[in-house]
Amino acid sequence: MCPDCEDFARTVLLLDQLALYADMVGADLDFVDAVSPSLAVSLPEPPPGMFPEDYDPDGGPAYPGDV
C-alpha cells in the first residue's frame, strides 16, 4: 500500500472509531470535540482512484443555509 493510502486509511479509521465512541453512553464529549477537528484537518488528500475522475466536491446540492 502506498504511504499516502496508508495514512488516509488510518485517519479515516480513527475518525470512524471516534464517531462510534461519541455515540457511547458516558463518552467524554469534550474529548471528542477536542480531537475530531484535529483528525479531520490531518486527513491527507485521498489516494488516486478513491473517487471517479469526474468527481467535483463542489458540484453537489446546496447545504441548508447556503445561498
Coordinates of N, CA, C and O in Angstrom, one line a residue:
M1 N 0.9 -1.2 0.0 CA 0.0 0.0 0.0 C 0.9 1.2 0.0 O 1.9 1.3 0.7
C2 N 0.5 2.2 -0.8 CA 1.3 3.5 -0.9 C 1.3 4.2 0.5 O 0.3 4.1 1.2
P3 N 2.3 5.0 0.8 CA 2.3 5.7 2.1 C 1.1 6.6 2.3 O 0.5 6.7 3.4
D4 N 0.7 7.3 1.2 CA -0.5 8.2 1.4 C -1.7 7.4 1.6 O -2.6 7.8 2.3
C5 N -1.8 6.3 0.9 CA -3.0 5.4 1.1 C -3.1 4.9 2.5 O -4.2 4.9 3.1
E6 N -2.0 4.5 3.1 CA -2.0 4.0 4.4 C -2.4 5.1 5.4 O -3.2 4.9 6.3
D7 N -1.8 6.3 5.2 CA -2.2 7.5 6.1 C -3.7 7.8 6.0 O -4.3 8.1 7.0
F8 N -4.2 7.8 4.8 CA -5.6 8.1 4.6 C -6.5 7.1 5.3 O -7.4 7.4 6.0
A9 N -6.2 5.8 5.0 CA -7.0 4.7 5.6 C -6.9 4.8 7.2 O -7.9 4.6 7.8
R10 N -5.7 5.0 7.7 CA -5.6 5.1 9.2 C -6.4 6.3 9.8 O -7.1 6.1 10.8
T11 N -6.3 7.4 9.1 CA -7.0 8.6 9.6 C -8.5 8.4 9.5 O -9.3 8.8 10.4
V12 N -9.0 7.8 8.4 CA -10.5 7.5 8.3 C -10.9 6.5 9.4 O -11.9 6.7 10.0
L13 N -10.1 5.6 9.6 CA -10.4 4.6 10.7 C -10.5 5.3 12.1 O -11.4 5.0 12.8
L14 N -9.5 6.2 12.3 CA -9.6 6.9 13.6 C -10.8 7.8 13.7 O -11.4 7.8 14.8
L15 N -11.2 8.4 12.7 CA -12.4 9.2 12.7 C -13.6 8.3 12.9 O -14.6 8.7 13.6
D16 N -13.6 7.2 12.3 CA -14.7 6.2 12.4 C -14.8 5.8 13.9 O -15.9 5.8 14.5
Q17 N -13.7 5.4 14.4 CA -13.7 4.9 15.8 C -14.1 6.1 16.8 O -14.8 5.8 17.8
L18 N -13.7 7.3 16.5 CA -14.1 8.4 17.3 C -15.6 8.7 17.3 O -16.2 8.9 18.3
A19 N -16.2 8.5 16.1 CA -17.6 8.7 15.9 C -18.4 7.6 16.7 O -19.4 7.9 17.3
L20 N -17.9 6.4 16.7 CA -18.5 5.3 17.4 C -18.4 5.6 18.9 O -19.4 5.4 19.7
Y21 N -17.2 6.0 19.3 CA -17.0 6.4 20.8 C -18.0 7.5 21.2 O -18.6 7.4 22.3
A22 N -18.2 8.5 20.4 CA -19.0 9.6 20.7 C -20.5 9.2 20.9 O -21.2 9.8 21.7
D23 N -20.9 8.1 20.3 CA -22.3 7.6 20.4 C -22.5 6.7 21.7 O -23.6 6.3 22.0
M24 N -21.4 6.4 22.3 CA -21.5 5.5 23.5 C -22.0 6.3 24.7 O -21.8 7.5 24.9
V25 N -22.7 5.6 25.6 CA -23.2 6.2 26.8 C -22.0 6.5 27.7 O -21.1 5.6 27.9
G26 N -21.9 7.7 28.2 CA -20.8 8.0 29.1 C -19.5 8.5 28.3 O -18.5 8.7 29.0
A27 N -19.6 8.7 27.0 CA -18.5 9.2 26.3 C -18.1 10.6 26.7 O -18.9 11.4 27.1
D28 N -16.8 10.8 26.7 CA -16.3 12.2 27.1 C -16.4 13.0 25.8 O -15.5 13.0 25.0
L29 N -17.5 13.8 25.7 CA -17.7 14.6 24.5 C -16.8 15.8 24.4 O -16.6 16.3 23.3
D30 N -16.2 16.2 25.5 CA -15.2 17.3 25.5 C -14.0 16.7 24.7 O -13.3 17.4 23.9
F31 N -13.6 15.5 25.0 CA -12.5 14.8 24.3 C -12.8 14.7 22.8 O -12.0 15.1 22.0
V32 N -14.0 14.3 22.5 CA -14.4 14.2 21.1 C -14.4 15.5 20.4 O -13.8 15.7 19.3
D33 N -14.9 16.6 21.0 CA -14.9 17.9 20.5 C -13.4 18.4 20.3 O -13.2 19.2 19.4
A34 N -12.5 18.0 21.2 CA -11.1 18.5 21.0 C -10.4 17.7 20.0 O -9.5 18.3 19.3
V35 N -10.6 16.5 19.8 CA -9.8 15.6 18.9 C -10.3 15.6 17.5 O -9.6 15.6 16.6
S36 N -11.6 15.6 17.3 CA -12.2 15.4 16.0 C -11.8 16.5 15.0 O -11.4 16.1 13.8
P37 N -11.7 17.8 15.3 CA -11.2 18.7 14.3 C -9.8 18.5 13.9 O -9.4 18.6 12.7
S38 N -8.9 18.1 14.9 CA -7.5 17.8 14.6 C -7.4 16.6 13.6 O -6.6 16.7 12.7
L39 N -8.2 15.6 13.8 CA -8.2 14.4 13.0 C -8.7 14.8 11.6 O -8.1 14.4 10.6
A40 N -9.7 15.6 11.5 CA -10.3 15.9 10.2 C -9.3 16.8 9.4 O -9.2 16.6 8.2
V41 N -8.6 17.7 10.1 CA -7.7 18.6 9.4 C -6.5 17.8 8.9 O -5.9 18.1 7.9
S42 N -6.1 16.7 9.7 CA -4.9 16.0 9.3 C -5.2 14.9 8.2 O -4.3 14.3 7.8
L43 N -6.4 14.8 7.8 CA -6.8 13.9 6.8 C -6.1 14.3 5.5 O -6.3 15.3 5.0
P44 N -5.2 13.4 5.0 CA -4.5 13.7 3.7 C -5.4 13.7 2.5 O -6.5 13.2 2.6
E45 N -4.9 14.1 1.4 CA -5.6 14.0 0.1 C -5.9 12.6 -0.1 O -5.1 11.7 0.2
P46 N -7.1 12.3 -0.6 CA -7.5 10.9 -0.9 C -6.5 10.3 -2.0 O -6.1 11.0 -2.9
P47 N -6.2 9.1 -1.8 CA -5.3 8.4 -2.8 C -6.0 8.4 -4.2 O -7.2 8.4 -4.3
P48 N -5.1 8.4 -5.3 CA -5.7 8.3 -6.6 C -6.6 7.1 -6.8 O -6.3 6.0 -6.2
G49 N -7.7 7.3 -7.4 CA -8.7 6.2 -7.7 C -9.7 6.1 -6.6 O -10.7 5.3 -6.7
M50 N -9.6 6.9 -5.5 CA -10.6 6.8 -4.5 C -12.0 7.4 -5.0 O -13.0 6.8 -4.6
F51 N -12.0 8.4 -5.8 CA -13.2 9.0 -6.3 C -13.1 8.9 -7.9 O -12.0 8.9 -8.4
P52 N -14.2 8.9 -8.6 CA -14.2 8.9 -10.0 C -13.4 10.2 -10.5 O -13.4 11.2 -9.9
E53 N -12.9 10.1 -11.7 CA -12.1 11.2 -12.3 C -12.9 12.5 -12.5 O -12.4 13.6 -12.4
D54 N -14.2 12.3 -12.8 CA -15.1 13.5 -13.0 C -15.7 14.0 -11.7 O -16.6 14.8 -11.7
Y55 N -15.3 13.5 -10.5 CA -15.9 13.9 -9.2 C -15.6 15.3 -9.0 O -14.4 15.8 -9.1
D56 N -16.6 16.1 -8.6 CA -16.4 17.5 -8.2 C -17.0 17.7 -6.8 O -18.2 17.7 -6.6
P57 N -16.1 17.9 -5.8 CA -16.6 18.1 -4.5 C -17.5 19.3 -4.3 O -18.3 19.3 -3.3
D58 N -17.4 20.2 -5.2 CA -18.3 21.4 -5.1 C -19.5 21.3 -5.9 O -20.3 22.2 -6.0
G59 N -19.7 20.1 -6.6 CA -20.8 20.0 -7.5 C -22.1 19.4 -7.0 O -23.1 19.3 -7.7
G60 N -22.2 19.2 -5.7 CA -23.3 18.6 -5.1 C -24.4 19.6 -4.8 O -24.3 20.8 -5.1
P61 N -25.5 19.2 -4.1 CA -26.6 20.1 -3.8 C -26.1 21.1 -2.7 O -25.2 20.8 -2.0
A62 N -26.8 22.2 -2.7 CA -26.5 23.2 -1.6 C -26.9 22.7 -0.3 O -27.9 21.9 -0.1
Y63 N -26.1 23.0 0.7 CA -26.4 22.6 2.1 C -27.5 23.6 2.7 O -27.6 24.7 2.2
P64 N -28.2 23.1 3.6 CA -29.2 24.0 4.2 C -28.5 25.3 4.8 O -27.5 25.2 5.4
G65 N -29.0 26.4 4.4 CA -28.5 27.7 4.9 C -27.5 28.3 3.9 O -27.2 29.5 4.0
D66 N -27.1 27.5 2.8 CA -26.2 28.1 1.8 C -27.1 28.9 0.8 O -28.3 28.6 0.6
V67 N -26.5 29.9 0.3 CA -27.2 30.7 -0.7 C -27.2 30.1 -2.1 O -26.3 29.5 -2.5

